[in-house]
Short mmCIF file of C-alpha atoms in Angstrom, two decimals:
data_model
loop_
_atom_site.label_atom_id
_atom_site.label_comp_id
_atom_site.label_asym_id
_atom_site.label_seq_id
_atom_site.Cartn_x
_atom_site.Cartn_y
_atom_site.Cartn_z
CA MET A 1 64.76 56.77 195.95
CA THR A 2 64.95 53.43 193.95
CA THR A 3 62.99 52.27 190.73
CA ARG A 4 59.43 50.56 190.91
CA ASP A 5 61.60 47.06 190.93
CA GLY A 6 63.41 48.00 193.97
CA ARG A 7 67.00 49.11 192.00
CA ARG A 8 68.95 52.27 192.34
CA VAL A 9 68.98 54.51 189.15
CA VAL A 10 71.92 55.79 188.22
CA VAL A 11 72.71 58.13 184.94
CA VAL A 12 75.65 57.68 183.45
CA THR A 13 76.60 60.47 180.32
CA GLY A 14 79.56 59.00 177.72
CA ALA A 15 78.38 55.55 178.69
CA SER A 16 79.36 53.75 175.37
CA GLY A 17 83.18 53.50 175.93
CA GLY A 18 86.10 54.07 178.38
CA ILE A 19 85.66 55.12 182.15
CA GLY A 20 81.68 55.78 181.39
CA ARG A 21 81.59 52.05 180.05
CA ALA A 22 83.72 50.74 182.88
CA THR A 23 81.39 52.25 185.52
CA ALA A 24 78.06 51.36 183.92
CA ARG A 25 79.63 47.74 184.30
CA ARG A 26 80.58 48.63 188.10
CA PHE A 27 77.05 50.39 189.08
CA ALA A 28 75.44 47.03 187.39
CA ALA A 29 76.99 44.88 189.17
CA ARG A 30 75.40 45.47 192.24
CA GLY A 31 72.15 45.56 190.59
CA ASP A 32 71.44 49.26 189.71
CA ALA A 33 69.36 50.51 187.00
CA VAL A 34 71.49 52.41 184.72
CA ALA A 35 70.52 54.94 181.91
CA LEU A 36 73.49 54.97 179.45
CA LEU A 37 73.55 58.72 177.53
CA ALA A 38 75.72 58.73 174.60
CA ARG A 39 75.95 59.30 170.89
CA GLY A 40 77.36 56.22 169.45
CA ALA A 41 74.40 53.72 168.62
CA ASP A 42 76.36 50.54 168.45
CA GLY A 43 78.37 51.49 171.40
CA LEU A 44 75.23 51.80 173.56
CA GLU A 45 74.25 48.66 172.42
CA GLY A 46 77.14 47.28 173.79
CA ALA A 47 76.89 48.92 176.94
CA ALA A 48 73.34 47.31 177.03
CA ARG A 49 73.93 44.42 177.12
CA ASP A 50 77.17 44.19 179.62
CA VAL A 51 74.72 46.11 181.98
CA ARG A 52 72.14 43.40 181.67
CA GLU A 53 74.83 41.02 182.17
CA ALA A 54 75.97 42.43 184.94
CA GLY A 55 72.89 42.10 186.55
CA GLY A 56 71.61 45.79 185.84
CA ALA A 57 68.60 47.08 184.28
CA PRO A 58 69.66 48.93 181.32
CA LEU A 59 68.03 52.03 179.27
CA ALA A 60 69.89 53.29 176.58
CA ILE A 61 69.16 56.77 174.91
CA GLU A 62 71.09 58.20 171.97
CA THR A 63 72.00 61.56 173.42
CA ASP A 64 74.79 64.64 172.61
CA MET A 65 75.47 65.87 175.53
CA ALA A 66 76.28 69.46 173.94
CA ASP A 67 72.43 69.57 173.28
CA HIS A 68 70.59 71.00 176.26
CA ASP A 69 67.24 69.78 174.80
CA GLN A 70 68.55 66.18 174.08
CA VAL A 71 70.03 65.95 178.07
CA GLU A 72 66.51 67.22 179.04
CA ALA A 73 64.82 64.76 177.15
CA ALA A 74 66.86 62.16 178.19
CA ALA A 75 66.48 62.91 181.89
CA GLY A 76 62.31 62.91 181.56
CA ARG A 77 62.55 59.25 179.78
CA CYS A 78 64.85 57.69 182.31
CA GLU A 79 62.39 59.41 185.29
CA SER A 80 59.65 57.77 183.19
CA GLU A 81 60.88 54.65 182.34
CA LEU A 82 63.12 53.73 185.33
CA GLY A 83 61.84 55.97 188.67
CA PRO A 84 63.70 59.06 190.25
CA ILE A 85 67.21 59.24 189.66
CA ASP A 86 69.74 58.62 192.42
CA VAL A 87 73.13 59.31 191.07
CA TRP A 88 73.98 61.10 188.22
CA VAL A 89 77.66 60.86 186.74
CA ASN A 90 78.91 63.04 184.34
CA VAL A 91 81.98 61.40 181.77
CA ALA A 92 81.15 62.64 178.51
CA PHE A 93 83.82 64.17 176.45
CA SER A 94 85.85 65.01 173.05
CA SER A 95 88.81 66.45 172.37
CA VAL A 96 91.54 67.72 169.80
CA PHE A 97 95.18 66.63 170.24
CA ALA A 98 97.17 69.54 168.43
CA PRO A 99 99.01 72.65 169.41
CA PHE A 100 96.38 75.67 170.02
CA THR A 101 97.45 77.32 167.16
CA GLN A 102 96.42 74.15 164.88
CA VAL A 103 92.75 73.95 166.23
CA SER A 104 90.21 75.76 164.70
CA PRO A 105 87.74 78.07 166.58
CA GLU A 106 85.23 75.64 165.17
CA GLU A 107 87.05 72.59 166.36
CA PHE A 108 87.57 74.37 169.82
CA ARG A 109 84.16 75.38 170.52
CA ARG A 110 82.54 71.89 169.78
CA ALA A 111 85.13 70.28 171.93
CA THR A 112 84.20 72.62 174.62
CA GLU A 113 80.36 72.30 174.33
CA VAL A 114 80.90 68.64 174.30
CA THR A 115 83.07 68.50 177.36
CA TYR A 116 82.70 71.51 179.43
CA LEU A 117 78.67 72.38 178.55
CA GLY A 118 78.10 69.05 178.66
CA PHE A 119 78.74 68.27 182.58
CA VAL A 120 76.74 71.80 182.59
CA ASN A 121 73.87 70.38 181.23
CA GLY A 122 73.70 67.26 182.55
CA THR A 123 74.26 68.68 185.74
CA ARG A 124 71.28 70.90 185.47
CA ALA A 125 68.69 67.93 184.45
CA ALA A 126 69.91 66.35 187.37
CA LEU A 127 69.53 69.33 190.08
CA GLU A 128 65.65 70.16 188.65
CA ARG A 129 64.97 66.47 189.92
CA MET A 130 67.46 66.14 192.61
CA LEU A 131 66.51 69.25 194.41
CA PRO A 132 62.81 69.53 195.12
CA ARG A 133 63.02 66.03 196.30
CA ASN A 134 66.02 66.76 198.33
CA ARG A 135 68.70 64.41 197.77
CA GLY A 136 70.58 62.84 194.99
CA VAL A 137 73.94 62.73 193.71
CA VAL A 138 76.07 64.25 190.82
CA VAL A 139 79.96 63.02 190.31
CA GLN A 140 82.00 64.98 188.26
CA VAL A 141 84.48 63.19 186.36
CA GLY A 142 87.69 65.20 186.04
CA SER A 143 91.26 65.14 185.68
CA ALA A 144 94.68 66.04 186.66
CA LEU A 145 94.04 68.30 184.15
CA ALA A 146 91.66 70.15 185.81
CA TYR A 147 94.49 71.74 188.06
CA ARG A 148 97.57 71.18 185.58
CA GLY A 149 97.47 72.26 181.74
CA ILE A 150 99.58 70.32 179.35
CA PRO A 151 100.82 70.83 176.06
CA LEU A 152 99.16 69.36 173.10
CA GLN A 153 95.65 69.65 175.02
CA SER A 154 94.52 72.91 175.55
CA VAL A 155 91.22 72.67 174.57
CA TYR A 156 90.69 69.52 177.37
CA CYS A 157 92.53 71.36 179.74
CA GLY A 158 90.30 74.12 179.57
CA ALA A 159 87.32 72.28 179.92
CA LYS A 160 88.32 70.45 182.49
CA HIS A 161 89.39 73.62 184.45
CA ALA A 162 85.88 75.13 183.68
CA ILE A 163 84.25 72.33 185.04
CA GLN A 164 86.32 72.43 188.23
CA GLY A 165 85.41 75.88 188.60
CA PHE A 166 81.89 75.26 187.72
CA ASN A 167 81.42 72.38 190.27
CA GLU A 168 83.25 74.47 193.60
CA ALA A 169 80.82 77.23 193.05
CA LEU A 170 77.91 74.83 192.87
CA ARG A 171 79.20 72.74 195.60
CA CYS A 172 79.21 76.22 197.54
CA GLU A 173 75.57 76.93 196.77
CA LEU A 174 74.35 73.48 197.63
CA LEU A 175 75.89 74.20 201.51
CA HIS A 176 74.66 77.71 201.38
CA ASP A 177 71.04 76.72 200.78
CA ARG A 178 71.81 73.58 203.47
CA SER A 179 70.92 70.97 200.63
CA LYS A 180 71.08 66.85 200.70
CA VAL A 181 71.96 66.87 197.11
CA LYS A 182 75.65 66.18 196.62
CA VAL A 183 78.23 67.17 194.46
CA THR A 184 81.79 65.50 194.36
CA MET A 185 84.56 65.14 191.76
CA VAL A 186 86.92 62.34 190.98
CA GLN A 187 90.13 63.84 189.48
CA MET A 188 91.42 60.98 186.76
CA PRO A 189 95.29 60.04 185.86
CA ALA A 190 96.07 58.73 182.63
CA VAL A 191 93.45 55.77 181.30
CA ASN A 192 93.81 53.48 178.56
CA THR A 193 90.36 54.27 177.08
CA PRO A 194 89.31 54.41 173.09
CA GLN A 195 89.68 58.11 173.50
CA PHE A 196 93.29 57.90 172.05
CA ASP A 197 92.29 56.10 168.77
CA TRP A 198 89.51 58.19 168.03
CA VAL A 199 90.39 61.34 169.10
CA LEU A 200 90.80 64.42 166.35
CA SER A 201 94.84 64.61 166.47
CA ARG A 202 97.47 66.25 163.97
CA LEU A 203 100.11 64.55 166.14
CA PRO A 204 102.83 63.38 164.09
CA GLY A 205 102.48 60.05 166.25
CA HIS A 206 99.77 57.97 167.71
CA PRO A 207 98.24 59.80 170.66
CA GLN A 208 98.89 57.90 173.98
CA PRO A 209 97.97 58.88 177.44
CA VAL A 210 101.14 60.37 179.60
CA PRO A 211 102.29 56.65 181.57
CA PRO A 212 101.52 55.53 183.89
CA ILE A 213 98.65 54.36 182.85
CA TYR A 214 95.47 52.65 184.24
CA GLN A 215 92.87 50.44 183.18
CA PRO A 216 89.07 52.32 183.20
CA GLU A 217 87.99 49.93 185.64
CA ILE A 218 90.26 51.87 188.20
CA PRO A 219 88.67 55.16 187.93
CA ALA A 220 85.20 53.08 187.48
CA ASP A 221 85.51 51.69 191.08
CA ALA A 222 86.27 55.35 192.35
CA ILE A 223 83.07 56.82 190.68
CA VAL A 224 81.18 53.96 192.32
CA TYR A 225 82.50 54.72 195.60
CA ALA A 226 82.49 58.64 195.27
CA ALA A 227 78.68 57.92 194.76
CA ASP A 228 78.57 56.32 197.95
CA HIS A 229 80.38 58.66 199.51
CA PRO A 230 79.57 62.21 198.37
CA ARG A 231 80.64 64.53 200.90
CA ARG A 232 84.46 64.68 200.44
CA ARG A 233 84.51 67.29 197.80
CA GLU A 234 86.76 65.27 195.45
CA TYR A 235 88.81 62.40 195.13
CA TRP A 236 92.30 61.38 193.36
CA VAL A 237 92.78 58.52 191.64
CA GLY A 238 96.17 57.41 190.94
CA GLY A 239 99.67 58.23 192.45
CA SER A 240 100.51 59.76 189.54
CA THR A 241 96.83 62.45 189.79
CA ALA A 242 98.55 63.11 193.58
CA ALA A 243 102.30 63.55 192.33
CA THR A 244 100.84 66.24 190.06
CA LEU A 245 98.61 68.27 191.56
CA ILE A 246 101.24 68.23 194.22
CA ALA A 247 104.14 69.43 192.39
CA ASN A 248 101.61 72.09 190.20
CA ALA A 249 100.76 73.49 194.29
CA VAL A 250 104.18 73.67 194.83
CA VAL A 251 105.99 73.98 191.87
CA PRO A 252 104.45 75.01 189.18
CA GLY A 253 106.93 77.13 187.11
CA VAL A 254 109.27 73.66 187.23
CA LEU A 255 106.45 71.96 186.16
CA ASP A 256 106.14 74.32 183.09
CA ARG A 257 109.45 73.78 181.77
CA TYR A 258 109.24 70.05 182.42
CA LEU A 259 106.43 69.53 180.49
CA ALA A 260 107.69 71.87 177.58
CA TRP A 261 110.73 69.45 177.39
CA LYS A 262 108.66 66.02 178.06
CA GLY A 263 105.34 66.85 177.38
CA TYR A 264 105.29 66.64 173.59
CA SER A 265 106.98 63.09 173.32
CA SER A 266 104.89 61.81 176.23
CA GLN A 267 101.95 61.96 174.45
CA GLN A 268 103.05 60.23 171.48
CA THR A 269 103.73 56.66 170.44
CA SER A 270 104.74 54.91 167.35
CA THR A 271 104.27 51.63 168.44
CA VAL A 272 100.47 51.80 168.05
CA THR A 273 98.81 51.94 164.22
CA ARG A 274 95.18 51.44 165.07
CA ARG A 275 93.27 54.51 164.20
CA LEU A 276 89.57 55.05 164.18
CA PRO A 277 87.29 57.97 162.79
CA PRO A 278 87.30 61.16 164.55
CA ASN A 279 84.72 61.15 167.38
CA LEU A 280 84.45 65.00 167.30
CA TRP A 281 81.58 65.91 164.77
CA ARG A 282 80.21 62.38 164.92
CA PRO A 283 80.33 58.96 167.18
CA ALA A 284 83.17 56.43 165.96
CA ASP A 285 80.66 53.83 167.18
CA ALA A 286 77.96 54.27 165.91
CA PRO A 287 77.67 52.00 162.83
CA PRO A 288 77.32 47.99 163.10
CA ASN A 289 80.27 46.54 164.36
CA THR A 290 81.97 49.48 165.43
CA ASP A 291 81.65 49.48 169.41
CA GLN A 292 85.12 49.50 170.67
CA GLY A 293 84.30 48.54 174.73
CA ALA A 294 86.18 50.22 177.65
CA HIS A 295 89.69 49.34 176.51
CA GLY A 296 91.82 51.25 174.71
CA SER A 297 95.22 50.36 172.67
CA PHE A 298 97.21 50.19 175.88
CA ASP A 299 96.38 47.22 177.31
CA ARG A 300 100.01 45.58 177.88
CA ARG A 301 101.06 48.83 179.51
CA ALA A 302 98.00 49.85 181.69
CA LYS A 303 98.04 49.10 185.22
CA SER A 304 95.21 46.96 186.92
CA ARG A 305 95.27 48.40 190.60
CA SER A 306 96.81 51.64 192.58
CA VAL A 307 97.61 51.84 196.22
CA GLN A 308 96.97 55.22 196.16
CA VAL A 309 93.24 54.55 195.49
CA TRP A 310 92.49 52.37 198.24
CA ALA A 311 94.91 54.76 200.60
CA SER A 312 92.71 57.81 199.89
CA GLN A 313 89.45 55.90 200.28
CA HIS A 314 90.78 54.30 203.93
CA HIS A 315 92.07 57.57 205.74
CA ALA A 316 90.99 56.50 208.85
CA THR A 317 92.34 53.29 208.36
CA LEU A 318 95.47 54.12 207.37
CA ALA A 319 95.92 56.85 209.94
CA ALA A 320 94.97 54.35 212.78
CA ALA A 321 97.75 51.97 211.23
CA LEU A 322 100.43 54.48 211.22
CA ALA A 323 99.56 55.50 214.65
CA ALA A 324 100.01 52.23 215.63
CA ALA A 325 103.35 51.08 213.68
CA ALA A 326 104.40 54.74 215.34
CA GLY A 327 103.29 53.38 219.00
CA VAL A 328 105.35 50.20 218.85
CA THR A 329 108.67 52.00 217.26
CA ALA A 330 108.86 54.52 220.14
CA LEU A 331 108.07 51.33 222.52
CA ALA A 332 110.83 49.55 221.37
CA TRP A 333 112.99 52.35 221.02
CA ARG A 334 112.41 52.82 224.74
CA ALA A 335 113.03 49.33 225.44
CA ALA A 336 116.27 49.47 223.55
CA ARG A 337 117.36 52.59 225.33
CA ARG A 338 116.45 50.62 228.44
#
């Protein structure tokens, strides 16, 4: 499926900043038409400009992903103006950085509605259009925290765990129905995004991603790859994600104690003082001249490459190389024995 002018149609939620913004640029660089869904008007305008400059066709739609009616209307407008949706990428989220007892019921509900139900609303809108055509891909942007909860992020961890369970159940249903519509999930590491500048926080220090920190272009490349190769149930991005998920599967109790010891200090810094208005109830990038782009305040510390991502996308090549290396080693050992 393509647009009327031959472009593929991609929807990216949370597209005004961070991973969503970087992902929209990556799809646009391939010439895709990209529908940009987010709340922030100025951020959306910047994202649309990025898409246009990268070679894509943008359609910016102010949308609160927690509102099913708004999401449904945005999906309808996308298909009306661009054409049938090929790929839907759920990224949008909001959160609160604080101990659980310092998060109000209203704040917890709002963050969950945006982060978890926003994915449910987006997936529903996508499937209502993809299933009758029996084709299309939904990419859920997850996190290592979809498996491993950490202190000070009970809201976010709970929502990401919920998304993980929801996506697994949905995938089983699609497999049962032998549908050609695919869903896959991409589990993210700590990423340098504006989230840490505008998240509602009650921490004494400035919130920061748990190091190592990655630039958002690395997850963006992984999302595009997952959209092209959706048969795999999920992808891991970054060595820290792989290490966290493996450790949690093997020694979860040890990880509990390690995070109780280090989890508070590793998520705060005194070296960053820049703060933006919290975006839980209203977007921080709505007024003029508030567009934050894809990157946050940690450019100097963020990695721009990940060997693990390449390896996860080239299992066959890596296996062949390891087999060849093992064969050469065995021949050399035999020759030495002679």
